[in-house]
Coordinates of N, CA, C and O in Angstrom, one line a residue:
M1 N -101.8 5.5 19.8 CA -101.9 6.9 20.4 C -102.9 6.8 21.6 O -103.9 6.2 21.4
R2 N -102.6 7.4 22.7 CA -103.4 7.4 23.8 C -104.3 8.7 23.8 O -103.8 9.8 23.6
Y3 N -105.6 8.5 24.0 CA -106.6 9.6 24.1 C -107.4 9.4 25.4 O -107.7 8.3 25.8
T4 N -107.8 10.6 26.0 CA -108.7 10.6 27.1 C -110.0 11.1 26.6 O -110.0 12.2 26.0
L5 N -111.1 10.4 26.8 CA -112.4 10.8 26.5 C -113.0 11.4 27.8 O -113.2 10.7 28.8
L6 N -113.2 12.7 27.8 CA -113.7 13.4 29.0 C -115.2 13.6 28.8 O -115.6 14.3 27.9
L7 N -116.0 13.0 29.6 CA -117.4 13.0 29.5 C -118.0 14.2 30.3 O -118.0 14.2 31.5
H8 N -118.6 15.2 29.6 CA -119.2 16.3 30.2 C -120.7 16.2 30.0 O -121.2 16.1 28.9
Y9 N -121.5 16.3 31.1 CA -122.9 16.3 31.0 C -123.6 16.8 32.3 O -122.9 16.9 33.3
P10 N -124.9 17.2 32.2 CA -125.5 17.7 33.4 C -125.6 16.6 34.5 O -125.8 15.4 34.2
E11 N -125.3 17.0 35.7 CA -125.3 16.0 36.8 C -126.8 15.7 37.1 O -127.6 16.6 37.3
M12 N -127.0 14.4 37.2 CA -128.4 14.0 37.6 C -128.3 12.8 38.5 O -127.4 12.0 38.4
S13 N -129.2 12.8 39.4 CA -129.3 11.7 40.4 C -130.4 10.7 40.0 O -131.2 11.1 39.1
P14 N -130.5 9.5 40.6 CA -131.6 8.7 40.3 C -132.9 9.4 40.6 O -133.9 9.1 39.8
D15 N -133.0 10.2 41.6 CA -134.2 10.9 41.9 C -134.6 11.9 40.8 O -135.8 12.1 40.5
D16 N -133.5 12.5 40.1 CA -133.8 13.5 39.1 C -134.4 12.9 37.8 O -135.2 13.4 37.2
I17 N -133.9 11.7 37.5 CA -134.3 11.1 36.2 C -135.1 9.8 36.3 O -135.7 9.3 35.3
G18 N -135.3 9.3 37.5 CA -136.1 8.1 37.7 C -135.3 6.9 37.7 O -134.2 6.8 37.0
P19 N -135.7 5.9 38.4 CA -134.9 4.6 38.5 C -134.7 3.9 37.2 O -133.7 3.3 37.0
D20 N -135.7 3.9 36.4 CA -135.6 3.2 35.1 C -134.6 3.8 34.2 O -133.7 3.1 33.6
A21 N -134.6 5.1 34.1 CA -133.6 5.8 33.2 C -132.2 5.7 33.8 O -131.2 5.5 33.1
W22 N -132.1 5.7 35.2 CA -130.8 5.5 35.8 C -130.2 4.1 35.5 O -129.1 4.0 35.1
A23 N -131.1 3.1 35.6 CA -130.7 1.8 35.3 C -130.3 1.6 33.9 O -129.3 1.0 33.5
E24 N -131.0 2.3 33.0 CA -130.7 2.2 31.5 C -129.3 2.9 31.3 O -128.5 2.4 30.5
G25 N -129.0 4.0 31.9 CA -127.8 4.7 31.8 C -126.6 3.8 32.3 O -125.6 3.7 31.6
M26 N -126.8 3.2 33.4 CA -125.8 2.3 34.0 C -125.5 1.1 33.0 O -124.4 0.7 32.8
R27 N -126.6 0.6 32.4 CA -126.5 -0.5 31.5 C -125.7 -0.1 30.2 O -124.8 -0.8 29.7
A28 N -126.0 1.1 29.7 CA -125.4 1.7 28.5 C -123.9 1.9 28.8 O -123.1 1.5 27.9
F29 N -123.5 2.4 29.9 CA -122.1 2.6 30.2 C -121.4 1.3 30.4 O -120.2 1.2 30.0
D30 N -122.0 0.3 31.0 CA -121.4 -1.0 31.2 C -121.2 -1.6 29.8 O -120.1 -2.2 29.6
E31 N -122.1 -1.5 28.9 CA -122.0 -2.1 27.6 C -120.9 -1.4 26.8 O -120.1 -2.0 26.1
Y32 N -120.8 0.0 27.0 CA -119.7 0.8 26.3 C -118.4 0.4 26.8 O -117.4 0.1 26.0
A33 N -118.2 0.3 28.1 CA -116.9 -0.1 28.7 C -116.5 -1.5 28.2 O -115.3 -1.8 27.9
K34 N -117.4 -2.4 28.2 CA -117.2 -3.8 27.8 C -116.8 -3.8 26.3 O -115.9 -4.6 25.9
A35 N -117.4 -3.0 25.5 CA -117.0 -2.9 24.1 C -115.6 -2.4 23.9 O -114.9 -2.9 23.1
L36 N -115.3 -1.3 24.6 CA -113.9 -0.8 24.6 C -112.9 -1.9 25.0 O -111.9 -2.1 24.4
D37 N -113.2 -2.6 26.1 CA -112.3 -3.6 26.6 C -112.2 -4.8 25.6 O -111.1 -5.3 25.3
A38 N -113.3 -5.2 25.0 CA -113.3 -6.3 24.1 C -112.5 -5.9 22.8 O -111.9 -6.8 22.2
A39 N -112.5 -4.6 22.5 CA -111.7 -4.2 21.3 C -110.3 -4.0 21.6 O -109.4 -3.8 20.7
G40 N -109.9 -4.2 22.9 CA -108.5 -4.1 23.3 C -108.0 -2.7 23.3 O -106.7 -2.5 23.3
V41 N -108.8 -1.7 23.5 CA -108.4 -0.3 23.5 C -108.5 0.4 24.8 O -108.0 1.5 25.0
L42 N -109.2 -0.2 25.8 CA -109.5 0.4 27.0 C -108.2 0.4 27.9 O -107.7 -0.7 28.2
V43 N -107.8 1.5 28.4 CA -106.6 1.6 29.3 C -107.2 1.7 30.7 O -106.8 1.1 31.7
S44 N -108.2 2.7 30.9 CA -108.8 2.9 32.2 C -110.1 3.6 32.0 O -110.3 4.2 31.0
A45 N -110.9 3.5 33.0 CA -112.2 4.2 33.1 C -112.5 4.7 34.5 O -112.2 3.9 35.4
E46 N -113.1 5.9 34.6 CA -113.4 6.4 35.9 C -114.8 7.1 35.8 O -115.0 7.8 34.9
V47 N -115.7 6.7 36.8 CA -116.9 7.5 37.0 C -116.6 8.3 38.2 O -116.2 7.8 39.3
L48 N -116.9 9.6 38.1 CA -116.5 10.5 39.2 C -117.8 10.8 40.1 O -118.9 10.7 39.6
Q49 N -117.5 11.1 41.3 CA -118.6 11.5 42.2 C -119.1 12.8 41.8 O -118.4 13.5 41.0
P50 N -120.2 13.3 42.2 CA -120.8 14.6 41.8 C -119.8 15.7 42.1 O -119.0 15.6 43.0
S51 N -119.9 16.8 41.3 CA -119.0 17.9 41.5 C -119.1 18.5 42.9 O -118.1 19.1 43.3
S52 N -120.2 18.4 43.5 CA -120.3 18.9 44.9 C -119.3 18.2 45.9 O -119.0 18.8 46.9
A53 N -118.8 17.1 45.5 CA -117.8 16.4 46.3 C -116.4 16.8 46.0 O -115.4 16.3 46.6
S54 N -116.2 17.6 45.0 CA -114.9 18.0 44.6 C -114.3 19.2 45.4 O -115.0 19.9 46.1
T55 N -113.0 19.3 45.3 CA -112.3 20.4 45.9 C -111.3 20.9 44.9 O -110.6 20.1 44.3
T56 N -111.2 22.2 44.8 CA -110.3 22.8 43.8 C -109.2 23.5 44.6 O -109.4 24.2 45.5
V57 N -108.0 23.3 44.1 CA -106.8 23.8 44.7 C -106.1 24.7 43.7 O -105.9 24.4 42.6
R58 N -105.8 25.9 44.2 CA -105.1 26.9 43.3 C -104.0 27.6 44.2 O -104.1 27.6 45.4
H59 N -103.0 28.2 43.5 CA -102.0 28.9 44.1 C -102.1 30.4 43.7 O -102.0 30.7 42.5
R60 N -102.4 31.3 44.6 CA -102.6 32.7 44.3 C -101.9 33.6 45.3 O -102.0 33.4 46.5
D61 N -101.2 34.6 44.8 CA -100.5 35.5 45.6 C -99.7 34.9 46.7 O -99.7 35.3 47.9
G62 N -99.0 33.8 46.4 CA -98.1 33.1 47.3 C -98.8 32.2 48.3 O -98.2 31.7 49.3
Q63 N -100.1 32.1 48.2 CA -100.9 31.2 49.1 C -101.6 30.1 48.3 O -102.0 30.3 47.2
L64 N -101.7 29.0 49.0 CA -102.5 27.9 48.5 C -103.9 28.1 48.9 O -104.3 28.3 50.1
L65 N -104.8 28.2 47.9 CA -106.2 28.4 48.1 C -107.0 27.0 47.9 O -106.8 26.4 46.9
V66 N -107.8 26.7 48.8 CA -108.6 25.5 48.7 C -110.1 25.9 48.7 O -110.5 26.5 49.6
Q67 N -110.8 25.5 47.6 CA -112.2 25.9 47.4 C -113.0 24.6 47.3 O -112.7 23.7 46.6
D68 N -114.1 24.6 48.1 CA -115.0 23.4 48.0 C -115.8 23.6 46.6 O -116.1 24.7 46.2
G69 N -116.0 22.4 46.0 CA -116.7 22.4 44.8 C -115.8 22.6 43.6 O -114.6 22.7 43.7
P70 N -116.4 22.5 42.4 CA -115.7 22.6 41.1 C -115.2 24.0 40.9 O -115.7 25.0 41.4
F71 N -114.2 24.1 40.0 CA -113.7 25.4 39.6 C -114.7 26.2 38.8 O -114.9 27.4 39.0
A72 N -115.3 25.5 37.8 CA -116.2 26.2 36.9 C -117.7 25.9 37.4 O -118.0 24.9 37.8
D73 N -118.5 27.0 37.3 CA -119.9 26.9 37.7 C -120.7 26.8 36.4 O -121.0 27.8 35.8
T74 N -120.9 25.6 35.9 CA -121.6 25.4 34.6 C -122.7 24.3 34.8 O -122.7 23.6 35.8
K75 N -123.6 24.2 33.8 CA -124.6 23.2 33.9 C -124.0 21.8 33.7 O -124.5 20.8 34.2
E76 N -123.0 21.7 32.8 CA -122.4 20.4 32.5 C -121.1 20.3 33.4 O -120.4 21.3 33.5
Q77 N -120.9 19.2 33.9 CA -119.7 18.9 34.7 C -119.0 17.7 34.1 O -119.6 16.9 33.4
L78 N -117.7 17.6 34.5 CA -116.9 16.4 34.1 C -117.5 15.2 34.9 O -117.4 15.3 36.2
G79 N -118.0 14.2 34.3 CA -118.6 13.1 35.0 C -117.8 11.9 35.0 O -118.0 11.0 35.8
G80 N -116.9 11.8 34.1 CA -116.1 10.6 34.0 C -115.1 10.6 32.9 O -115.1 11.5 32.0
T81 N -114.2 9.6 32.8 CA -113.2 9.6 31.8 C -113.0 8.1 31.3 O -113.2 7.2 32.1
F82 N -112.6 8.0 30.1 CA -112.1 6.8 29.5 C -110.8 7.1 28.9 O -110.7 8.0 28.1
V83 N -109.8 6.3 29.2 CA -108.5 6.5 28.6 C -108.4 5.3 27.6 O -108.6 4.1 28.0
I84 N -108.1 5.6 26.3 CA -108.1 4.5 25.3 C -106.8 4.6 24.5 O -106.2 5.7 24.5
E85 N -106.4 3.5 24.0 CA -105.1 3.4 23.2 C -105.6 3.0 21.8 O -106.0 1.8 21.6
V86 N -105.6 3.9 20.8 CA -106.1 3.6 19.5 C -105.1 4.1 18.5 O -104.2 4.9 18.8
P87 N -105.2 3.7 17.2 CA -104.2 4.1 16.2 C -104.1 5.6 15.9 O -103.1 6.2 15.6
D88 N -105.3 6.3 15.9 CA -105.3 7.7 15.5 C -106.6 8.4 16.0 O -107.4 7.8 16.6
L89 N -106.6 9.7 15.7 CA -107.7 10.6 16.1 C -109.1 10.0 15.6 O -110.1 10.1 16.3
D90 N -109.1 9.6 14.3 CA -110.3 9.1 13.8 C -110.9 8.0 14.6 O -112.1 7.9 14.8
A91 N -110.1 7.1 15.0 CA -110.5 5.9 15.9 C -111.0 6.5 17.2 O -112.1 6.0 17.7
A92 N -110.3 7.4 17.8 CA -110.8 8.0 19.1 C -112.1 8.7 18.9 O -113.0 8.6 19.8
L93 N -112.3 9.4 17.8 CA -113.6 10.1 17.6 C -114.7 9.1 17.4 O -115.8 9.3 17.8
D94 N -114.4 8.0 16.7 CA -115.4 7.0 16.5 C -115.9 6.4 17.9 O -117.1 6.3 18.1
W95 N -114.9 6.1 18.8 CA -115.3 5.6 20.1 C -116.0 6.7 20.9 O -117.0 6.4 21.6
A96 N -115.6 8.0 20.8 CA -116.3 9.1 21.5 C -117.7 9.2 21.1 O -118.6 9.4 21.9
G97 N -118.0 9.0 19.8 CA -119.3 9.0 19.2 C -120.2 7.9 19.7 O -121.4 8.0 19.6
R98 N -119.6 6.9 20.3 CA -120.4 5.8 20.8 C -120.7 5.9 22.3 O -121.4 5.1 22.9
A99 N -120.1 6.9 23.0 CA -120.3 7.0 24.4 C -121.7 7.3 24.7 O -122.3 8.2 24.0
P100 N -122.3 6.7 25.6 CA -123.8 6.9 25.9 C -124.1 8.4 26.2 O -125.1 8.9 25.8
S101 N -123.2 9.1 26.9 CA -123.4 10.4 27.3 C -123.4 11.4 26.2 O -123.8 12.6 26.4
V102 N -123.0 11.0 25.0 CA -122.9 12.0 23.9 C -124.4 12.4 23.5 O -124.6 13.4 22.9
E103 N -125.3 11.6 24.0 CA -126.8 11.9 23.7 C -127.3 13.1 24.5 O -128.2 13.7 24.1
W104 N -126.6 13.4 25.7 CA -127.1 14.5 26.5 C -126.0 15.4 27.0 O -126.2 16.3 27.8
G105 N -124.8 15.2 26.5 CA -123.7 16.1 26.8 C -122.6 16.0 25.8 O -122.8 15.6 24.7
A106 N -121.4 16.5 26.1 CA -120.3 16.6 25.2 C -119.2 15.6 25.6 O -119.1 15.3 26.8
V107 N -118.5 15.0 24.7 CA -117.4 14.2 24.9 C -116.2 14.9 24.3 O -116.1 15.1 23.1
E108 N -115.3 15.3 25.2 CA -114.0 16.0 24.7 C -113.0 14.9 24.5 O -112.8 14.0 25.4
V109 N -112.4 14.9 23.4 CA -111.3 14.0 23.0 C -110.0 14.7 23.1 O -109.8 15.6 22.3
R110 N -109.1 14.3 24.0 CA -107.9 15.0 24.2 C -106.7 14.0 24.1 O -106.7 13.0 24.8
P111 N -105.8 14.2 23.2 CA -104.6 13.3 23.1 C -103.7 13.4 24.3 O -103.6 14.5 24.9
G112 N -103.2 12.3 24.7 CA -102.3 12.3 25.9 C -100.9 12.7 25.4 O -100.5 12.5 24.3
A113 N -100.2 13.4 26.3 CA -98.8 13.8 26.1 C -97.9 12.8 26.7 O -97.0 12.2 26.0
T114 N -98.0 12.6 28.0 CA -97.2 11.6 28.7 C -98.1 11.0 29.8 O -99.1 11.5 30.1
H115 N -97.7 9.9 30.3 CA -98.4 9.3 31.4 C -97.3 8.6 32.3 O -96.3 8.2 31.8
F116 N -97.7 8.4 33.5 CA -96.8 7.8 34.5 C -97.2 6.3 34.7 O -98.3 6.0 35.0
A117 N -96.3 5.4 34.4 CA -96.5 4.0 34.6 C -95.2 3.3 34.8 O -94.1 3.8 34.4
D118 N -95.2 2.2 35.6 CA -94.0 1.4 35.9 C -92.9 2.3 36.5 O -91.7 2.1 36.1
G119 N -93.2 3.3 37.3 CA -92.2 4.1 38.0 C -91.6 5.2 37.2 O -90.6 5.8 37.7
A120 N -92.1 5.5 36.0 CA -91.4 6.5 35.2 C -92.5 7.1 34.2 O -93.5 6.5 33.9
W121 N -92.1 8.3 33.7 CA -93.0 9.0 32.7 C -92.8 8.3 31.4 O -91.6 8.0 31.0
Q122 N -93.9 8.0 30.7 CA -93.9 7.3 29.4 C -94.4 8.3 28.4 O -95.3 9.1 28.7
G123 N -94.0 8.1 27.1 CA -94.6 8.9 26.0 C -93.6 9.9 25.4 O -92.4 9.8 25.5
A124 N -94.2 11.0 24.9 CA -93.4 11.9 24.1 C -92.4 12.7 25.0 O -92.8 13.2 26.1
P125 N -91.1 12.7 24.6 CA -90.1 13.4 25.4 C -90.4 14.9 25.4 O -90.9 15.4 24.4
G126 N -90.2 15.5 26.5 CA -90.3 17.0 26.6 C -91.7 17.4 26.8 O -92.0 18.6 27.0
A127 N -92.7 16.5 26.8 CA -94.1 16.9 27.0 C -94.5 16.8 28.5 O -95.7 16.9 28.8
R128 N -93.6 16.6 29.3 CA -93.9 16.6 30.8 C -94.3 17.9 31.2 O -94.6 18.3 32.2

């Protein structure tokens, strides 16, 4: 079963937390990604740029609206994702509990419905 681990945490820069803490965070995420990969469950991983670099697109009243920044104004932002392929939710929760950011934010575990690969939608029929 495919799960996406959505990492939500307060956005911090190296200046906010200091170079040593920044380096430790990078080391922890590198170790985590390598553990997922070594276990054969890592499908993909993404570290996102700060939410200030995002753009939100919506359709309202027949018009396409483009807004600079994130849709939600919260202290925690989506900072990255890991897509993993594991046997069940318990395994996904175990890996989510090992994410370094769980110490200072939340890790949302969401099962995948379908995904696009090799030129076609894969996964559960009708879930597109």
